[in-house]
Amino acid sequence: MPALRLVNLTKRFGKTVAVQDVSLEIRDGEIMTLLGPSGCGKTTTLRCIAGLLSPDEGDIYLDDRRVTDLPPEKRGIGLVFQNYALWPHMTIYENLAFGLRLRKIPKDEIQRKVSEVLATVRLSGFEQRYPRQLSGGQQQRVALARALVIEPSVLLLDEPLSNLDAQLREEMRFEIRELQRKFGITTVYVTHDQAEALVLSDRITVLHGGKITQVGTPKDIYNRPSNKFVAGFIGLTSFIEGTVVGFDETRGYAIVKTSDGLEVQARSTGLHSQQKVTLAVRPEHIELLPGSQGLSRAGEVNVFEGVVLRMAYLGDTIDYRVRVGDWVLRAHTSTNMVLNHDEKVWVVLSPDQITVIPE
């Protein structure tokens, strides 16, 4: 049974449709990330789940209980905002105890619950400090603790790491994941950060223009994008457009001819001759071979001549832009391979690592 279910959810702001006919089931105990660019509807969807916005159409169910019309405090949901929303005039203890007092929890029980959750987020001894006396990462953990202390059935997080620096943001991704696993709480996480979504999620829902474009595991979303938008938004991708002109039935490859005459083979099923397609290739799936090393493989499947347009040193890899025919491909190599501007190279594309996206 899903812990959270959205059925044909639609939300409008005037003539703008922010969320359109979104239906989604979120499993008990999983982290589901709503991922997409600004304006795609992810935060609006979250705020409808929380009860901060009322949908114009559709329904929301928590454990098969319809909560569409219930106020936020009656939904049993914990919410962590982007700016943490800690009360600056209250101590950390008072910030956490506030929601429990509203629920008429006895004083001794409040003290026990607050102490336990602060220990869980590694902030024991911080009870009498104020938010201004804490670092950004500590404030983030207080915001999480405040949401968890009321023992919600669902935890909602709205871009909670966006105000942190890069290193702390990466550390907090793992802390949030560990806390979620420890509590076993169903979690909906909103972000526009692809890396964050890939690290944190059990499954990802990609939104675009207020609609769901794909739902799947991080591995599925990254390796098998359902359309060009998802392929381009998740990670780095080069695109080659062409037409299916034949098939290698023995190996299960489609042969795609581009406008400049290149013939690229890619593993795919369900295509037909003369169908327009887009080929999506990740930088780590492109092999670059210099000079004579590549010449020995000329004539093999998906081995093309190219020329280096530019390069960027990324620390653990080198990022190259390489022109092949009319197409510019992005490739990553180890730092042991250094190619120069305008250097001729051979580009190798594995047919099994090309995603074919039909039009």
GROMACS .gro file of N, CA, C and O in nm, residues 41-143:
model
  412
   41GLY      N    1   0.687   2.293  -1.128
   41GLY     CA    2   0.573   2.250  -1.047
   41GLY      C    3   0.608   2.166  -0.927
   41GLY      O    4   0.520   2.124  -0.852
   42LYS      N    5   0.738   2.143  -0.901
   42LYS     CA    6   0.775   2.053  -0.792
   42LYS      C    7   0.740   2.109  -0.654
   42LYS      O    8   0.684   2.039  -0.569
   43THR      N    9   0.772   2.238  -0.629
   43THR     CA   10   0.741   2.298  -0.499
   43THR      C   11   0.591   2.316  -0.482
   43THR      O   12   0.537   2.297  -0.372
   44THR      N   13   0.521   2.350  -0.588
   44THR     CA   14   0.375   2.362  -0.580
   44THR      C   15   0.314   2.228  -0.542
   44THR      O   16   0.223   2.221  -0.458
   45THR      N   17   0.363   2.120  -0.601
   45THR     CA   18   0.315   1.986  -0.566
   45THR      C   19   0.339   1.958  -0.419
   45THR      O   20   0.252   1.908  -0.347
   46LEU      N   21   0.459   1.989  -0.370
   46LEU     CA   22   0.493   1.966  -0.229
   46LEU      C   23   0.402   2.046  -0.137
   46LEU      O   24   0.356   1.995  -0.035
   47ARG      N   25   0.377   2.170  -0.172
   47ARG     CA   26   0.294   2.256  -0.086
   47ARG      C   27   0.148   2.209  -0.086
   47ARG      O   28   0.077   2.227   0.014
   48CYS      N   29   0.104   2.148  -0.194
   48CYS     CA   30  -0.030   2.088  -0.195
   48CYS      C   31  -0.035   1.967  -0.102
   48CYS      O   32  -0.132   1.947  -0.028
   49ILE      N   33   0.071   1.885  -0.104
   49ILE     CA   34   0.078   1.769  -0.015
   49ILE      C   35   0.076   1.815   0.131
   49ILE      O   36   0.009   1.756   0.216
   50ALA      N   37   0.148   1.923   0.159
   50ALA     CA   38   0.157   1.975   0.297
   50ALA      C   39   0.029   2.040   0.344
   50ALA      O   40   0.008   2.057   0.465
   51GLY      N   41  -0.057   2.081   0.251
   51GLY     CA   42  -0.179   2.152   0.288
   51GLY      C   43  -0.162   2.303   0.288
   51GLY      O   44  -0.252   2.376   0.330
   52LEU      N   45  -0.048   2.352   0.242
   52LEU     CA   46  -0.024   2.496   0.234
   52LEU      C   47  -0.092   2.557   0.112
   52LEU      O   48  -0.113   2.679   0.106
   53LEU      N   49  -0.122   2.474   0.014
   53LEU     CA   50  -0.199   2.514  -0.104
   53LEU      C   51  -0.312   2.414  -0.124
   53LEU      O   52  -0.295   2.295  -0.096
   54SER      N   53  -0.424   2.462  -0.175
   54SER     CA   54  -0.536   2.373  -0.207
   54SER      C   55  -0.538   2.346  -0.357
   54SER      O   56  -0.540   2.442  -0.436
   55PRO      N   57  -0.537   2.220  -0.399
   55PRO     CA   58  -0.542   2.191  -0.542
   55PRO      C   59  -0.677   2.232  -0.602
   55PRO      O   60  -0.780   2.230  -0.533
   56ASP      N   61  -0.674   2.270  -0.728
   56ASP     CA   62  -0.799   2.302  -0.797
   56ASP      C   63  -0.873   2.177  -0.839
   56ASP      O   64  -0.996   2.176  -0.849
   57GLU      N   65  -0.797   2.072  -0.865
   57GLU     CA   66  -0.855   1.943  -0.903
   57GLU      C   67  -0.769   1.832  -0.844
   57GLU      O   68  -0.651   1.852  -0.815
   58GLY      N   69  -0.829   1.715  -0.828
   58GLY     CA   70  -0.754   1.599  -0.782
   58GLY      C   71  -0.759   1.580  -0.632
   58GLY      O   72  -0.819   1.660  -0.558
   59ASP      N   73  -0.696   1.470  -0.587
   59ASP     CA   74  -0.701   1.433  -0.446
   59ASP      C   75  -0.565   1.387  -0.396
   59ASP      O   76  -0.478   1.344  -0.473
   60ILE      N   77  -0.549   1.395  -0.263
   60ILE     CA   78  -0.427   1.352  -0.194
   60ILE      C   79  -0.467   1.254  -0.086
   60ILE      O   80  -0.558   1.281  -0.006
   61TYR      N   81  -0.399   1.139  -0.082
   61TYR     CA   82  -0.428   1.036   0.017
   61TYR      C   83  -0.302   1.002   0.096
   61TYR      O   84  -0.194   0.983   0.038
   62LEU      N   85  -0.316   0.995   0.228
   62LEU     CA   86  -0.209   0.946   0.315
   62LEU      C   87  -0.258   0.816   0.377
   62LEU      O   88  -0.359   0.815   0.450
   63ASP      N   89  -0.188   0.706   0.346
   63ASP     CA   90  -0.230   0.573   0.395
   63ASP      C   91  -0.379   0.550   0.366
   63ASP      O   92  -0.454   0.504   0.452
   64ASP      N   93  -0.419   0.583   0.244
   64ASP     CA   94  -0.557   0.566   0.197
   64ASP      C   95  -0.659   0.655   0.269
   64ASP      O   96  -0.780   0.638   0.254
   65ARG      N   97  -0.611   0.752   0.346
   65ARG     CA   98  -0.698   0.850   0.410
   65ARG      C   99  -0.696   0.977   0.327
   65ARG      O  100  -0.591   1.036   0.307
   66ARG      N  101  -0.811   1.020   0.278
   66ARG     CA  102  -0.817   1.140   0.195
   66ARG      C  103  -0.792   1.262   0.283
   66ARG      O  104  -0.862   1.285   0.381
   67VAL      N  105  -0.688   1.339   0.246
   67VAL     CA  106  -0.650   1.456   0.327
   67VAL      C  107  -0.657   1.585   0.246
   67VAL      O  108  -0.612   1.690   0.292
   68THR      N  109  -0.714   1.579   0.127
   68THR     CA  110  -0.714   1.692   0.035
   68THR      C  111  -0.762   1.821   0.099
   68THR      O  112  -0.708   1.929   0.074
   69ASP      N  113  -0.865   1.812   0.185
   69ASP     CA  114  -0.925   1.931   0.243
   69ASP      C  115  -0.884   1.956   0.388
   69ASP      O  116  -0.933   2.050   0.452
   70LEU      N  117  -0.793   1.873   0.441
   70LEU     CA  118  -0.753   1.890   0.580
   70LEU      C  119  -0.648   2.000   0.592
   70LEU      O  120  -0.563   2.017   0.504
   71PRO      N  121  -0.649   2.076   0.703
   71PRO     CA  122  -0.543   2.176   0.726
   71PRO      C  123  -0.411   2.107   0.754
   71PRO      O  124  -0.408   1.988   0.791
   72PRO      N  125  -0.299   2.178   0.739
   72PRO     CA  126  -0.167   2.117   0.755
   72PRO      C  127  -0.148   2.044   0.887
   72PRO      O  128  -0.091   1.934   0.891
   73GLU      N  129  -0.195   2.103   0.998
   73GLU     CA  130  -0.170   2.045   1.130
   73GLU      C  131  -0.243   1.914   1.155
   73GLU      O  132  -0.213   1.841   1.250
   74LYS      N  133  -0.339   1.881   1.068
   74LYS     CA  134  -0.415   1.756   1.085
   74LYS      C  135  -0.372   1.647   0.987
   74LYS      O  136  -0.436   1.543   0.979
   75ARG      N  137  -0.265   1.672   0.915
   75ARG     CA  138  -0.221   1.573   0.815
   75ARG      C  139  -0.111   1.480   0.867
   75ARG      O  140  -0.081   1.380   0.804
   76GLY      N  141  -0.049   1.516   0.979
   76GLY     CA  142   0.059   1.432   1.031
   76GLY      C  143   0.183   1.436   0.944
   76GLY      O  144   0.250   1.334   0.924
   77ILE      N  145   0.216   1.555   0.895
   77ILE     CA  146   0.328   1.573   0.802
   77ILE      C  147   0.434   1.663   0.865
   77ILE      O  148   0.402   1.764   0.928
   78GLY      N  149   0.560   1.628   0.847
   78GLY     CA  150   0.671   1.713   0.887
   78GLY      C  151   0.726   1.785   0.767
   78GLY      O  152   0.742   1.725   0.660
   79LEU      N  153   0.757   1.913   0.780
   79LEU     CA  154   0.801   1.994   0.666
   79LEU      C  155   0.928   2.070   0.700
   79LEU      O  156   0.935   2.136   0.804
   80VAL      N  157   1.027   2.059   0.613
   80VAL     CA  158   1.152   2.135   0.627
   80VAL      C  159   1.161   2.232   0.510
   80VAL      O  160   1.162   2.190   0.394
   81PHE      N  161   1.168   2.361   0.542
   81PHE     CA  162   1.169   2.464   0.440
   81PHE      C  163   1.311   2.492   0.390
   81PHE      O  164   1.410   2.457   0.455
   82GLN      N  165   1.318   2.559   0.278
   82GLN     CA  166   1.447   2.596   0.218
   82GLN      C  167   1.529   2.686   0.311
   82GLN      O  168   1.650   2.673   0.320
   83ASN      N  169   1.462   2.777   0.382
   83ASN     CA  170   1.534   2.870   0.470
   83ASN      C  171   1.530   2.827   0.616
   83ASN      O  172   1.556   2.907   0.706
   84TYR      N  173   1.491   2.698   0.639
   84TYR     CA  174   1.486   2.634   0.771
   84TYR      C  175   1.369   2.683   0.855
   84TYR      O  176   1.310   2.606   0.930
   85ALA      N  177   1.335   2.815   0.850
   85ALA     CA  178   1.220   2.871   0.923
   85ALA      C  179   1.226   2.843   1.072
   85ALA      O  180   1.125   2.814   1.136
   86LEU      N  181   1.345   2.851   1.132
   86LEU     CA  182   1.358   2.838   1.276
   86LEU      C  183   1.317   2.970   1.342
   86LEU      O  184   1.341   3.077   1.290
   87TRP      N  185   1.254   2.959   1.460
   87TRP     CA  186   1.215   3.080   1.531
   87TRP      C  187   1.337   3.139   1.600
   87TRP      O  188   1.394   3.078   1.693
   88PRO      N  189   1.379   3.259   1.560
   88PRO     CA  190   1.506   3.314   1.613
   88PRO      C  191   1.501   3.350   1.760
   88PRO      O  192   1.603   3.352   1.827
   89HIS      N  193   1.381   3.378   1.814
   89HIS     CA  194   1.369   3.419   1.954
   89HIS      C  195   1.356   3.299   2.048
   89HIS      O  196   1.350   3.317   2.170
   90MET      N  197   1.353   3.178   1.991
   90MET     CA  198   1.341   3.058   2.073
   90MET      C  199   1.473   2.982   2.074
   90MET      O  200   1.547   2.980   1.975
   91THR      N  201   1.501   2.916   2.186
   91THR     CA  202   1.617   2.828   2.192
   91THR      C  203   1.592   2.705   2.104
   91THR      O  204   1.480   2.682   2.057
   92ILE      N  205   1.697   2.628   2.085
   92ILE     CA  206   1.682   2.505   2.006
   92ILE      C  207   1.580   2.413   2.072
   92ILE      O  208   1.494   2.355   2.003
   93TYR      N  209   1.587   2.401   2.204
   93TYR     CA  210   1.490   2.317   2.275
   93TYR      C  211   1.348   2.366   2.249
   93TYR      O  212   1.257   2.288   2.219
   94GLU      N  213   1.326   2.496   2.261
   94GLU     CA  214   1.192   2.552   2.243
   94GLU      C  215   1.144   2.536   2.099
   94GLU      O  216   1.025   2.514   2.075
   95ASN      N  217   1.235   2.547   2.000
   95ASN     CA  218   1.197   2.525   1.861
   95ASN      C  219   1.142   2.384   1.841
   95ASN      O  220   1.043   2.365   1.770
   96LEU      N  221   1.207   2.285   1.905
   96LEU     CA  222   1.164   2.147   1.890
   96LEU      C  223   1.040   2.115   1.973
   96LEU      O  224   0.954   2.038   1.931
   97ALA      N  225   1.031   2.177   2.091
   97ALA     CA  226   0.921   2.145   2.180
   97ALA      C  227   0.789   2.209   2.137
   97ALA      O  228   0.681   2.161   2.175
   98PHE      N  229   0.795   2.313   2.057
   98PHE     CA  230   0.676   2.390   2.022
   98PHE      C  231   0.566   2.302   1.961
   98PHE      O  232   0.450   2.307   2.004
   99GLY      N  233   0.602   2.223   1.860
   99GLY     CA  234   0.503   2.138   1.794
   99GLY      C  235   0.446   2.031   1.886
   99GLY      O  236   0.329   1.993   1.874
  100LEU      N  237   0.526   1.984   1.980
  100LEU     CA  238   0.479   1.882   2.075
  100LEU      C  239   0.383   1.944   2.175
  100LEU      O  240   0.283   1.881   2.214
  101ARG      N  241   0.409   2.068   2.215
  101ARG     CA  242   0.317   2.135   2.308
  101ARG      C  243   0.181   2.157   2.242
  101ARG      O  244   0.075   2.144   2.308
  102LEU      N  245   0.182   2.192   2.114
  102LEU     CA  246   0.056   2.210   2.042
  102LEU      C  247  -0.026   2.081   2.040
  102LEU      O  248  -0.149   2.084   2.036
  103ARG      N  249   0.043   1.968   2.045
  103ARG     CA  250  -0.024   1.838   2.043
  103ARG      C  251  -0.056   1.787   2.184
  103ARG      O  252  -0.093   1.670   2.201
  104LYS      N  253  -0.037   1.874   2.283
  104LYS     CA  254  -0.071   1.843   2.423
  104LYS      C  255   0.010   1.726   2.478
  104LYS      O  256  -0.040   1.646   2.560
  105ILE      N  257   0.134   1.713   2.436
  105ILE     CA  258   0.221   1.608   2.487
  105ILE      C  259   0.268   1.647   2.628
  105ILE      O  260   0.304   1.762   2.652
  106PRO      N  261   0.269   1.553   2.725
  106PRO     CA  262   0.314   1.584   2.861
  106PRO      C  263   0.458   1.635   2.862
  106PRO      O  264   0.539   1.598   2.777
  107LYS      N  265   0.490   1.717   2.961
  107LYS     CA  266   0.620   1.782   2.968
  107LYS      C  267   0.735   1.683   2.971
  107LYS      O  268   0.837   1.701   2.901
  108ASP      N  269   0.723   1.577   3.054
  108ASP     CA  270   0.830   1.478   3.062
  108ASP      C  271   0.852   1.409   2.928
  108ASP      O  272   0.966   1.380   2.890
  109GLU      N  273   0.743   1.383   2.858
  109GLU     CA  274   0.753   1.317   2.728
  109GLU      C  275   0.818   1.409   2.626
  109GLU      O  276   0.896   1.366   2.541
  110ILE      N  277   0.787   1.539   2.634
  110ILE     CA  278   0.850   1.637   2.545
  110ILE      C  279   1.001   1.638   2.568
  110ILE      O  280   1.079   1.634   2.471
  111GLN      N  281   1.043   1.641   2.691
  111GLN     CA  282   1.186   1.643   2.721
  111GLN      C  283   1.256   1.519   2.666
  111GLN      O  284   1.366   1.527   2.611
  112ARG      N  285   1.191   1.403   2.683
  112ARG     CA  286   1.250   1.279   2.633
  112ARG      C  287   1.261   1.280   2.481
  112ARG      O  288   1.367   1.247   2.425
  113LYS      N  289   1.154   1.320   2.414
  113LYS     CA  290   1.155   1.319   2.267
  113LYS      C  291   1.257   1.417   2.210
  113LYS      O  292   1.330   1.385   2.115
  114VAL      N  293   1.264   1.537   2.270
  114VAL     CA  294   1.359   1.637   2.222
  114VAL      C  295   1.503   1.588   2.242
  114VAL      O  296   1.588   1.600   2.152
  115SER      N  297   1.531   1.531   2.358
  115SER     CA  298   1.666   1.481   2.386
  115SER      C  299   1.704   1.370   2.288
  115SER      O  300   1.817   1.366   2.238
  116GLU      N  301   1.611   1.280   2.260
  116GLU     CA  302   1.639   1.168   2.172
  116GLU      C  303   1.668   1.214   2.030
  116GLU      O  304   1.764   1.168   1.966
  117VAL      N  305   1.587   1.306   1.979
  117VAL     CA  306   1.605   1.346   1.840
  117VAL      C  307   1.729   1.434   1.824
  117VAL      O  308   1.800   1.427   1.722
  118LEU      N  309   1.761   1.516   1.925
  118LEU     CA  310   1.884   1.595   1.919
  118LEU      C  311   2.007   1.505   1.922
  118LEU      O  312   2.107   1.533   1.855
  119ALA      N  313   2.000   1.398   1.997
  119ALA     CA  314   2.110   1.302   1.997
  119ALA      C  315   2.125   1.236   1.861
  119ALA      O  316   2.237   1.215   1.811
  120THR      N  317   2.013   1.209   1.798
  120THR     CA  318   2.016   1.145   1.666
  120THR      C  319   2.082   1.235   1.562
  120THR      O  320   2.155   1.186   1.475
  121VAL      N  321   2.059   1.365   1.570
  121VAL     CA  322   2.119   1.458   1.473
  121VAL      C  323   2.251   1.517   1.524
  121VAL      O  324   2.302   1.614   1.469
  122ARG      N  325   2.303   1.457   1.632
  122ARG     CA  326   2.434   1.495   1.687
  122ARG      C  327   2.439   1.640   1.736
  122ARG      O  328   2.533   1.713   1.711
  123LEU      N  329   2.333   1.680   1.807
  123LEU     CA  330   2.328   1.816   1.861
  123LEU      C  331   2.294   1.816   2.010
  123LEU      O  332   2.242   1.915   2.063
  124SER      N  333   2.324   1.706   2.078
  124SER     CA  334   2.306   1.704   2.224
  124SER      C  335   2.393   1.812   2.287
  124SER      O  336   2.509   1.830   2.248
  125GLY      N  337   2.336   1.883   2.384
  125GLY     CA  338   2.409   1.991   2.449
  125GLY      C  339   2.386   2.127   2.387
  125GLY      O  340   2.434   2.229   2.437
  126PHE      N  341   2.309   2.130   2.277
  126PHE     CA  342   2.280   2.256   2.209
  126PHE      C  343   2.143   2.311   2.246
  126PHE      O  344   2.097   2.409   2.188
  127GLU      N  345   2.077   2.249   2.344
  127GLU     CA  346   1.938   2.283   2.374
  127GLU      C  347   1.915   2.431   2.404
  127GLU      O  348   1.814   2.488   2.362
  128GLN      N  349   2.008   2.495   2.475
  128GLN     CA  350   1.986   2.633   2.518
  128GLN      C  351   2.048   2.737   2.425
  128GLN      O  352   2.046   2.857   2.456
  129ARG      N  353   2.101   2.693   2.314
  129ARG     CA  354   2.152   2.789   2.216
  129ARG      C  355   2.037   2.841   2.128
  129ARG      O  356   1.931   2.779   2.117
  130TYR      N  357   2.065   2.954   2.063
  130TYR     CA  358   1.969   3.011   1.970
  130TYR      C  359   2.016   2.984   1.827
  130TYR      O  360   2.136   2.962   1.803
  131PRO      N  361   1.924   2.985   1.730
  131PRO     CA  362   1.964   2.956   1.591
  131PRO      C  363   2.080   3.040   1.541
  131PRO      O  364   2.166   2.989   1.467
  132ARG      N  365   2.087   3.167   1.581
  132ARG     CA  366   2.195   3.255   1.534
  132ARG      C  367   2.332   3.211   1.583
  132ARG      O  368   2.435   3.254   1.531
  133GLN      N  369   2.334   3.126   1.686
  133GLN     CA  370   2.460   3.078   1.742
  133GLN      C  371   2.509   2.949   1.675
  133GLN      O  372   2.610   2.894   1.716
  134LEU      N  373   2.437   2.904   1.574
  134LEU     CA  374   2.470   2.778   1.506
  134LEU      C  375   2.519   2.804   1.365
  134LEU      O  376   2.485   2.905   1.302
  135SER      N  377   2.597   2.711   1.313
  135SER     CA  378   2.640   2.716   1.173
  135SER      C  379   2.523   2.677   1.082
  135SER      O  380   2.419   2.628   1.128
  136GLY      N  381   2.541   2.697   0.952
  136GLY     CA  382   2.436   2.661   0.857
  136GLY      C  383   2.401   2.513   0.863
  136GLY      O  384   2.284   2.475   0.860
  137GLY      N  385   2.503   2.428   0.872
  137GLY     CA  386   2.478   2.285   0.879
  137GLY      C  387   2.406   2.246   1.007
  137GLY      O  388   2.318   2.158   1.006
  138GLN      N  389   2.441   2.310   1.119
  138GLN     CA  390   2.373   2.281   1.245
  138GLN      C  391   2.228   2.328   1.241
  138GLN      O  392   2.138   2.259   1.290
  139GLN      N  393   2.203   2.445   1.181
  139GLN     CA  394   2.065   2.492   1.167
  139GLN      C  395   1.983   2.396   1.082
  139GLN      O  396   1.866   2.371   1.110
  140GLN      N  397   2.047   2.341   0.979
  140GLN     CA  398   1.977   2.246   0.893
  140GLN      C  399   1.937   2.122   0.973
  140GLN      O  400   1.826   2.069   0.959
  141ARG      N  401   2.027   2.076   1.060
  141ARG     CA  402   1.996   1.957   1.140
  141ARG      C  403   1.887   1.987   1.243
  141ARG      O  404   1.805   1.900   1.274
  142VAL      N  405   1.885   2.111   1.296
  142VAL     CA  406   1.777   2.149   1.388
  142VAL      C  407   1.643   2.148   1.314
  142VAL      O  408   1.542   2.099   1.367
  143ALA      N  409   1.641   2.200   1.191
  143ALA     CA  410   1.517   2.200   1.113
  143ALA      C  411   1.468   2.058   1.087
  143ALA      O  412   1.348   2.029   1.095
   0.00000   0.00000   0.00000
